[in-house]
Amino acid sequence: FLHLLSEPNTMVSGRWLPVVTAGGDDGAKGPRVRSSHVLSSISGRDGEVWLVGGEAEARIPMGMTAHKLTILSKPGSGARSLEGAWEAFPPETSEVAPPPRNAHAQAAIGSDLYVFGGRNEIEEGEGVLQDLWTFNTETKQWKEVNCGGGDGGIPESRSYATACSCAGRFYLFGGCGAYGRLSDLWCFDPEKGSWRRLPDPPSLAGRGGPTLEGMSSSGGAEAEARLLLFAGFAGKETKDLLTFSLASEEWTVHTAPAEVVPRSVCQSFVTGGEGNGRMICYGGEVEPSSLGHAGAGSFSSEVLAIDAAGEVTTVEMQVGDGTKGPEPRGWGSAAAIFPNCGLVYGGLTGSDENPERLGDAWALLVIDGD
């Protein structure tokens, strides 16, 4: 999807639509419940998202089956739900495939999903990964990327990092390393086959579970392209908001409104279309669990819209059509399915006494005001 820069527009509303998946074999019924997974959409393929990884139980990584969801109906003004169908593409037995993982970073460039890091062991601090893989969504094949360090080595092992693609490159930020939380920004250039470390954000504490999305100009050029970085867990929930210019390689610090609650592990996607590019950020953890990953903290159901200038707007959710909307959650994932609509899948809700991993799919239709 082409994410376009826009002028601030403070009137944004939204509507939730449940996604009802077609019956059939196990692949068509969809993935298992999970959290700490990632969804990605492929540019030019409206109504299609891909899901990789995650955990159905705390810290136990799932396999590397790639799940494809195809949306079979469009979110028109009168729609009360969408129809979709899942397909599953497990690694072939003869294929070289990445080890199972959760809490990895992922983004799509062209037809390829890029997957970096994550964790594949149960005990905290063990099994943190440093590998980079691609999954080709046309051939359904995995391939490990053996990349050089370029100007600054390669990113260290990490989990709960975040990634996005912008202007044909893969950007990786933060996460939990073997020796603490990180606040570094890296760029992988597929054409050069190498990593480059970019300037760190100014005076920003290391964090896991931040939100990072890329927005580019209509030509996809770097001249106006930038990254949006929001929130994350840095020993406490945060609401830091920064933008990074790909042209000047400089950070700009913005101030989130006072009413925005600090959070981490949000679900996000970017709207496209002329003049209304925004990062849409749903939910997230607003209070951490006292049991760590074994429990569930407190979660938000709020939807925020953040434009390329760092302006934050609370999305007014339409009600009255009988749709309650999804459970408040964090640790899920989202991706764009149409220029003005994203899909949220799974995540974690509940409480420390009863943590619940989810397997539901919801479409979030974003509606611009005047």
Tab-separated table of C-alpha atoms in Angstrom:
chain	number	residue	atom	x	y	z
A	1	PHE	CA	0.000	0.000	0.000
A	2	LEU	CA	1.190	3.517	-0.771
A	3	HIS	CA	1.111	5.624	2.368
A	4	LEU	CA	0.694	9.284	1.491
A	5	LEU	CA	1.626	12.383	3.433
A	6	SER	CA	-1.235	14.678	4.378
A	7	GLU	CA	-2.158	17.966	5.931
A	8	PRO	CA	-3.611	17.725	9.455
A	9	ASN	CA	-7.301	16.809	9.496
A	10	THR	CA	-8.804	16.470	12.942
A	11	MET	CA	-12.174	15.032	11.957
A	12	VAL	CA	-11.888	11.266	11.726
A	13	SER	CA	-14.458	8.616	12.578
A	14	GLY	CA	-14.403	4.858	12.345
A	15	ARG	CA	-16.593	1.792	12.265
A	16	TRP	CA	-15.866	-1.782	13.307
A	17	LEU	CA	-16.960	-4.650	11.055
A	18	PRO	CA	-16.585	-8.288	12.182
A	19	VAL	CA	-14.910	-10.519	9.605
A	20	VAL	CA	-16.724	-13.818	9.150
A	21	THR	CA	-14.452	-16.439	7.579
A	22	ALA	CA	-15.649	-19.151	5.240
A	23	GLY	CA	-15.946	-22.745	6.470
A	24	GLY	CA	-14.096	-25.680	4.971
A	25	ASP	CA	-10.847	-27.340	5.903
A	26	ASP	CA	-8.673	-26.261	8.816
A	27	GLY	CA	-6.762	-23.744	6.694
A	28	ALA	CA	-9.971	-22.020	5.618
A	29	LYS	CA	-11.191	-21.759	9.218
A	30	GLY	CA	-8.150	-19.733	10.079
A	31	PRO	CA	-5.191	-19.722	12.431
A	32	ARG	CA	-5.356	-20.668	16.086
A	33	VAL	CA	-5.786	-18.038	18.767
A	34	ARG	CA	-2.519	-16.187	19.301
A	35	SER	CA	-0.653	-13.093	20.418
A	36	SER	CA	2.799	-11.665	19.617
A	37	HIS	CA	2.309	-12.402	15.899
A	38	VAL	CA	2.525	-10.021	12.927
A	39	LEU	CA	0.169	-9.222	10.036
A	40	SER	CA	1.412	-7.683	6.777
A	41	SER	CA	-0.314	-6.480	3.625
A	42	ILE	CA	1.126	-6.620	0.111
A	43	SER	CA	1.200	-3.431	-1.949
A	44	GLY	CA	-1.250	-3.552	-4.823
A	45	ARG	CA	-3.245	-6.476	-3.454
A	46	ASP	CA	-6.332	-5.003	-1.801
A	47	GLY	CA	-8.184	-7.325	0.534
A	48	GLU	CA	-5.215	-9.572	1.335
A	49	VAL	CA	-3.145	-9.950	4.516
A	50	TRP	CA	-0.533	-12.447	5.697
A	51	LEU	CA	0.016	-13.653	9.268
A	52	VAL	CA	3.204	-15.248	10.644
A	53	GLY	CA	4.284	-16.540	14.050
A	54	GLY	CA	3.011	-15.824	17.536
A	55	GLU	CA	2.148	-17.766	20.682
A	56	ALA	CA	-1.003	-19.568	21.761
A	57	GLU	CA	0.471	-20.028	25.250
A	58	ALA	CA	2.758	-17.595	27.023
A	59	ARG	CA	6.301	-17.703	25.594
A	60	ILE	CA	5.741	-20.923	23.611
A	61	PRO	CA	6.497	-20.041	19.967
A	62	MET	CA	4.254	-21.254	17.177
A	63	GLY	CA	5.421	-22.675	13.852
A	64	MET	CA	6.191	-20.732	10.705
A	65	THR	CA	3.095	-21.526	8.705
A	66	ALA	CA	2.174	-18.457	6.670
A	67	HIS	CA	-1.569	-17.778	6.845
A	68	LYS	CA	-3.246	-15.794	4.094
A	69	LEU	CA	-6.601	-14.070	4.626
A	70	THR	CA	-8.510	-12.925	1.548
A	71	ILE	CA	-11.395	-10.515	2.106
A	72	LEU	CA	-14.262	-11.489	-0.209
A	73	SER	CA	-16.446	-8.408	0.251
A	74	LYS	CA	-15.787	-4.676	0.441
A	75	PRO	CA	-16.584	-2.405	3.411
A	76	GLY	CA	-19.357	-0.319	1.833
A	77	SER	CA	-21.360	2.211	3.797
A	78	GLY	CA	-24.150	-0.274	4.509
A	79	ALA	CA	-21.957	-3.270	5.358
A	80	ARG	CA	-22.362	-4.769	8.834
A	81	SER	CA	-19.703	-7.456	8.390
A	82	LEU	CA	-17.127	-8.678	5.887
A	83	GLU	CA	-16.551	-12.155	4.514
A	84	GLY	CA	-13.124	-13.700	4.273
A	85	ALA	CA	-11.312	-16.982	3.674
A	86	TRP	CA	-8.081	-18.237	5.229
A	87	GLU	CA	-5.442	-20.372	3.528
A	88	ALA	CA	-2.470	-21.975	5.281
A	89	PHE	CA	0.983	-22.457	3.729
A	90	PRO	CA	3.194	-24.555	6.046
A	91	PRO	CA	6.873	-24.898	5.151
A	92	GLU	CA	7.477	-27.877	2.903
A	93	THR	CA	9.397	-30.734	4.500
A	94	SER	CA	12.240	-30.313	1.999
A	95	GLU	CA	12.342	-26.563	2.390
A	96	VAL	CA	14.796	-24.591	4.459
A	97	ALA	CA	12.554	-22.732	6.889
A	98	PRO	CA	13.032	-20.421	9.847
A	99	PRO	CA	12.672	-21.800	13.367
A	100	PRO	CA	9.350	-21.184	15.147
A	101	ARG	CA	9.114	-17.800	16.824
A	102	ASN	CA	6.977	-15.188	18.467
A	103	ALA	CA	7.586	-11.485	19.136
A	104	HIS	CA	9.418	-10.989	15.832
A	105	ALA	CA	9.491	-7.930	13.573
A	106	GLN	CA	7.955	-8.135	10.106
A	107	ALA	CA	7.087	-6.002	7.069
A	108	ALA	CA	6.390	-6.521	3.371
A	109	ILE	CA	8.439	-5.246	0.425
A	110	GLY	CA	7.059	-6.139	-2.967
A	111	SER	CA	5.816	-9.739	-2.801
A	112	ASP	CA	8.132	-10.679	0.077
A	113	LEU	CA	7.519	-10.740	3.807
A	114	TYR	CA	10.684	-9.813	5.731
A	115	VAL	CA	10.921	-11.437	9.179
A	116	PHE	CA	13.620	-10.483	11.690
A	117	GLY	CA	14.432	-11.870	15.125
A	118	GLY	CA	11.927	-12.728	17.807
A	119	ARG	CA	12.331	-15.514	20.347
A	120	ASN	CA	12.021	-19.293	20.260
A	121	GLU	CA	12.642	-20.333	23.866
A	122	ILE	CA	10.334	-20.275	26.875
A	123	GLU	CA	12.695	-18.857	29.515
A	124	GLU	CA	13.128	-15.086	29.631
A	125	GLY	CA	16.417	-13.974	28.073
A	126	GLU	CA	16.932	-17.218	26.140
A	127	GLY	CA	16.389	-17.990	22.491
A	128	VAL	CA	16.481	-14.389	21.274
A	129	LEU	CA	16.994	-14.455	17.515
A	130	GLN	CA	19.079	-12.384	15.095
A	131	ASP	CA	18.161	-13.931	11.743
A	132	LEU	CA	16.503	-12.310	8.709
A	133	TRP	CA	14.224	-14.321	6.424
A	134	THR	CA	11.953	-13.656	3.492
A	135	PHE	CA	8.747	-15.466	2.574
A	136	ASN	CA	7.731	-15.034	-1.050
A	137	THR	CA	3.938	-14.785	-1.147
A	138	GLU	CA	3.850	-15.926	-4.791
A	139	THR	CA	6.121	-18.999	-4.642
A	140	LYS	CA	5.268	-19.703	-0.948
A	141	GLN	CA	8.971	-20.309	-0.216
A	142	TRP	CA	11.152	-19.204	2.699
A	143	LYS	CA	14.720	-17.984	2.184
A	144	GLU	CA	17.311	-16.905	4.721
A	145	VAL	CA	18.957	-13.583	3.929
A	146	ASN	CA	22.712	-13.657	4.454
A	147	CYS	CA	23.427	-9.966	4.740
A	148	GLY	CA	26.534	-7.938	5.331
A	149	GLY	CA	26.916	-5.240	7.893
A	150	GLY	CA	27.512	-2.287	5.613
A	151	ASP	CA	28.368	0.868	7.538
A	152	GLY	CA	27.327	-0.304	10.970
A	153	GLY	CA	27.317	-4.070	11.421
A	154	ILE	CA	24.013	-5.872	11.875
A	155	PRO	CA	21.283	-5.474	14.502
A	156	GLU	CA	21.801	-7.470	17.656
A	157	SER	CA	19.441	-10.250	18.675
A	158	ARG	CA	16.084	-8.974	19.898
A	159	SER	CA	12.426	-9.704	20.467
A	160	TYR	CA	9.387	-7.398	20.749
A	161	ALA	CA	10.978	-5.009	18.249
A	162	THR	CA	8.926	-3.322	15.556
A	163	ALA	CA	9.438	-2.956	11.824
A	164	CYS	CA	7.919	-1.317	8.769
A	165	SER	CA	8.731	-0.841	5.120
A	166	CYS	CA	9.063	2.529	3.432
A	167	ALA	CA	10.444	3.572	0.032
A	168	GLY	CA	11.486	-0.012	-0.699
A	169	ARG	CA	13.506	-0.610	2.471
A	170	PHE	CA	12.982	-2.485	5.742
A	171	TYR	CA	13.231	-0.455	8.967
A	172	LEU	CA	13.715	-2.018	12.402
A	173	PHE	CA	13.442	-0.253	15.756
A	174	GLY	CA	14.018	-1.129	19.405
A	175	GLY	CA	12.937	-4.284	21.162
A	176	CYS	CA	14.321	-6.397	23.981
A	177	GLY	CA	17.913	-7.506	23.510
A	178	ALA	CA	19.854	-10.091	25.468
A	179	TYR	CA	21.122	-7.360	27.823
A	180	GLY	CA	18.280	-4.884	27.990
A	181	ARG	CA	15.784	-2.813	26.048
A	182	LEU	CA	16.957	-1.103	22.864
A	183	SER	CA	16.257	2.216	21.140
A	184	ASP	CA	18.238	1.822	17.921
A	185	LEU	CA	16.984	2.284	14.343
A	186	TRP	CA	18.250	0.125	11.479
A	187	CYS	CA	17.638	0.017	7.736
A	188	PHE	CA	18.001	-3.054	5.514
A	189	ASP	CA	18.323	-2.301	1.807
A	190	PRO	CA	17.280	-5.342	-0.289
A	191	GLU	CA	19.124	-4.039	-3.353
A	192	LYS	CA	22.435	-3.745	-1.488
A	193	GLY	CA	21.794	-6.753	0.735
A	194	SER	CA	23.133	-4.941	3.792
A	195	TRP	CA	22.119	-3.245	7.029
A	196	ARG	CA	22.877	0.323	8.052
A	197	ARG	CA	22.422	1.815	11.484
A	198	LEU	CA	20.639	5.153	11.455
A	199	PRO	CA	20.739	7.878	14.125
A	200	ASP	CA	19.151	6.938	17.438
A	201	PRO	CA	16.164	9.021	18.562
A	202	PRO	CA	17.251	11.764	20.972
A	203	SER	CA	17.156	10.883	24.681
A	204	LEU	CA	14.690	8.034	24.186
A	205	ALA	CA	14.757	5.117	26.606
A	206	GLY	CA	15.031	1.618	25.185
A	207	ARG	CA	11.694	-0.137	24.800
A	208	GLY	CA	9.799	-3.177	23.689
A	209	GLY	CA	6.443	-3.169	21.948
A	210	PRO	CA	6.694	0.249	20.229
A	211	THR	CA	4.686	1.186	17.131
A	212	LEU	CA	6.508	2.098	13.896
A	213	GLU	CA	4.935	2.876	10.523
A	214	GLY	CA	6.260	4.415	7.309
A	215	MET	CA	4.646	7.091	5.148
A	216	SER	CA	5.909	8.142	1.731
A	217	SER	CA	5.072	10.700	-0.924
A	218	SER	CA	2.943	9.808	-3.941
A	219	GLY	CA	6.011	8.784	-5.920
A	220	GLY	CA	7.409	6.650	-3.136
A	221	ALA	CA	10.538	8.822	-3.093
A	222	GLU	CA	12.583	9.514	0.014
A	223	ALA	CA	12.219	13.309	-0.378
A	224	GLU	CA	9.102	13.403	1.808
A	225	ALA	CA	9.146	9.910	3.293
A	226	ARG	CA	9.227	9.548	7.039
A	227	LEU	CA	8.741	7.081	9.847
A	228	LEU	CA	6.294	7.538	12.729
A	229	LEU	CA	7.323	6.104	16.106
A	230	PHE	CA	4.873	5.919	18.997
A	231	ALA	CA	4.720	4.571	22.566
A	232	GLY	CA	6.242	1.301	23.847
A	233	PHE	CA	7.199	-0.209	27.212
A	234	ALA	CA	10.398	1.262	28.710
A	235	GLY	CA	10.022	-0.063	32.254
A	236	LYS	CA	6.703	1.779	32.174
A	237	GLU	CA	4.104	2.491	29.522
A	238	THR	CA	4.976	5.525	27.370
A	239	LYS	CA	3.405	7.852	24.815
A	240	ASP	CA	6.521	9.270	23.168
A	241	LEU	CA	5.832	10.412	19.615
A	242	LEU	CA	8.551	11.078	17.048
A	243	THR	CA	8.951	11.306	13.281
A	244	PHE	CA	12.105	10.460	11.325
A	245	SER	CA	12.872	12.002	7.921
A	246	LEU	CA	14.433	9.511	5.524
A	247	ALA	CA	15.912	12.372	3.469
A	248	SER	CA	17.671	14.296	6.249
A	249	GLU	CA	17.947	11.323	8.652
A	250	GLU	CA	16.841	13.578	11.479
A	251	TRP	CA	14.334	12.956	14.257
A	252	THR	CA	11.581	15.370	15.267
A	253	VAL	CA	10.034	15.051	18.713
A	254	HIS	CA	6.294	15.741	19.015
A	255	THR	CA	4.093	16.048	22.084
A	256	ALA	CA	1.128	13.733	22.342
A	257	PRO	CA	-2.005	15.367	23.783
A	258	ALA	CA	-2.457	15.193	27.543
A	259	GLU	CA	-5.536	12.995	27.200
A	260	VAL	CA	-3.596	10.264	25.357
A	261	VAL	CA	-2.842	7.452	27.811
A	262	PRO	CA	0.648	5.886	27.751
A	263	ARG	CA	0.638	2.414	26.192
A	264	SER	CA	2.572	-0.304	24.389
A	265	VAL	CA	1.989	-3.325	22.085
A	266	CYS	CA	-0.685	-1.537	20.022
A	267	GLN	CA	-2.220	-2.738	16.764
A	268	SER	CA	-1.537	-0.335	13.877
A	269	PHE	CA	-1.872	0.210	10.150
A	270	VAL	CA	-1.610	3.156	7.757
A	271	THR	CA	-4.389	4.532	5.612
A	272	GLY	CA	-3.631	5.439	1.999
A	273	GLY	CA	-5.302	7.550	-0.644
A	274	GLU	CA	-4.775	11.116	-1.712
A	275	GLY	CA	-4.561	13.539	1.187
A	276	ASN	CA	-5.526	11.320	4.107
A	277	GLY	CA	-2.472	9.265	5.030
A	278	ARG	CA	-2.461	8.482	8.745
A	279	MET	CA	-1.194	5.913	11.181
A	280	ILE	CA	-4.183	4.298	12.861
A	281	CYS	CA	-3.319	2.933	16.291
A	282	TYR	CA	-5.791	0.690	18.112
A	283	GLY	CA	-5.774	-0.401	21.746
A	284	GLY	CA	-2.610	-1.493	23.481
A	285	GLU	CA	-1.554	-2.310	27.010
A	286	VAL	CA	-2.072	0.654	29.353
A	287	GLU	CA	-1.022	-1.091	32.576
A	288	PRO	CA	1.499	-3.950	32.607
A	289	SER	CA	0.724	-7.316	34.118
A	290	SER	CA	2.128	-8.069	37.571
A	291	LEU	CA	2.877	-11.576	36.236
A	292	GLY	CA	4.816	-10.419	33.191
A	293	HIS	CA	4.132	-12.489	30.086
A	294	ALA	CA	2.321	-15.124	32.123
A	295	GLY	CA	-0.602	-12.776	32.803
A	296	ALA	CA	-2.491	-9.952	31.142
A	297	GLY	CA	-2.404	-6.284	32.048
A	298	SER	CA	-5.062	-3.673	31.405
A	299	PHE	CA	-5.905	-2.831	27.805
A	300	SER	CA	-7.390	0.030	25.823
A	301	SER	CA	-10.082	0.002	23.142
A	302	GLU	CA	-9.216	3.527	21.986
A	303	VAL	CA	-8.436	4.278	18.338
A	304	LEU	CA	-5.971	7.073	17.543
A	305	ALA	CA	-5.132	8.661	14.181
A	306	ILE	CA	-1.645	10.181	13.844
A	307	ASP	CA	-0.697	12.082	10.712
A	308	ALA	CA	2.719	12.684	9.193
A	309	ALA	CA	3.049	16.013	11.020
A	310	GLY	CA	2.658	14.283	14.404
A	311	GLU	CA	-0.918	15.501	14.954
A	312	VAL	CA	-2.923	13.059	17.099
A	313	THR	CA	-6.700	12.703	16.853
A	314	THR	CA	-8.985	10.377	18.770
A	315	VAL	CA	-11.107	8.477	16.244
A	316	GLU	CA	-14.791	8.743	17.058
A	317	MET	CA	-16.203	5.261	16.682
A	318	GLN	CA	-19.682	5.059	15.203
A	319	VAL	CA	-22.221	3.064	17.205
A	320	GLY	CA	-25.847	2.069	16.847
A	321	ASP	CA	-25.667	-0.677	14.212
A	322	GLY	CA	-25.613	-3.500	16.737
A	323	THR	CA	-21.850	-4.082	16.488
A	324	LYS	CA	-20.152	-3.873	19.867
A	325	GLY	CA	-16.664	-3.959	18.436
A	326	PRO	CA	-13.662	-6.023	19.489
A	327	GLU	CA	-12.490	-6.684	23.032
A	328	PRO	CA	-9.878	-4.225	24.346
A	329	ARG	CA	-6.500	-5.785	23.622
A	330	GLY	CA	-2.786	-5.540	23.070
A	331	TRP	CA	-0.106	-7.886	21.699
A	332	GLY	CA	-2.132	-8.378	18.485
A	333	SER	CA	-1.429	-7.076	15.002
A	334	ALA	CA	-3.076	-5.102	12.215
A	335	ALA	CA	-2.510	-4.345	8.542
A	336	ALA	CA	-4.241	-2.376	5.805
A	337	ILE	CA	-6.689	-4.312	3.604
A	338	PHE	CA	-8.071	-1.366	1.596
A	339	PRO	CA	-6.846	2.252	1.376
A	340	ASN	CA	-9.246	3.354	4.136
A	341	CYS	CA	-9.635	0.086	6.038
A	342	GLY	CA	-7.414	-2.110	8.198
A	343	LEU	CA	-7.719	-5.578	9.680
A	344	VAL	CA	-7.001	-6.496	13.314
A	345	TYR	CA	-6.366	-10.131	14.239
A	346	GLY	CA	-5.919	-11.779	17.615
A	347	GLY	CA	-4.011	-10.459	20.592
A	348	LEU	CA	-4.295	-10.680	24.371
A	349	THR	CA	-7.102	-9.541	26.657
A	350	GLY	CA	-8.498	-10.559	30.067
A	351	SER	CA	-6.672	-10.234	33.379
A	352	ASP	CA	-3.845	-11.768	35.386
A	353	GLU	CA	-6.338	-14.266	36.767
A	354	ASN	CA	-7.724	-15.123	33.338
A	355	PRO	CA	-5.496	-14.084	30.426
A	356	GLU	CA	-7.200	-14.785	27.107
A	357	ARG	CA	-5.566	-15.033	23.696
A	358	LEU	CA	-7.849	-14.180	20.827
A	359	GLY	CA	-8.501	-15.539	17.336
A	360	ASP	CA	-10.997	-13.020	16.007
A	361	ALA	CA	-10.684	-10.804	12.941
A	362	TRP	CA	-12.122	-7.284	12.736
A	363	ALA	CA	-12.063	-4.684	9.979
A	364	LEU	CA	-11.712	-1.039	11.005
A	365	LEU	CA	-13.167	1.337	8.418
A	366	VAL	CA	-11.718	4.863	8.702
A	367	ILE	CA	-14.015	7.672	7.585
A	368	ASP	CA	-12.783	11.214	6.946
A	369	GLY	CA	-14.861	14.209	7.977
A	370	ASP	CA	-15.086	17.550	6.221
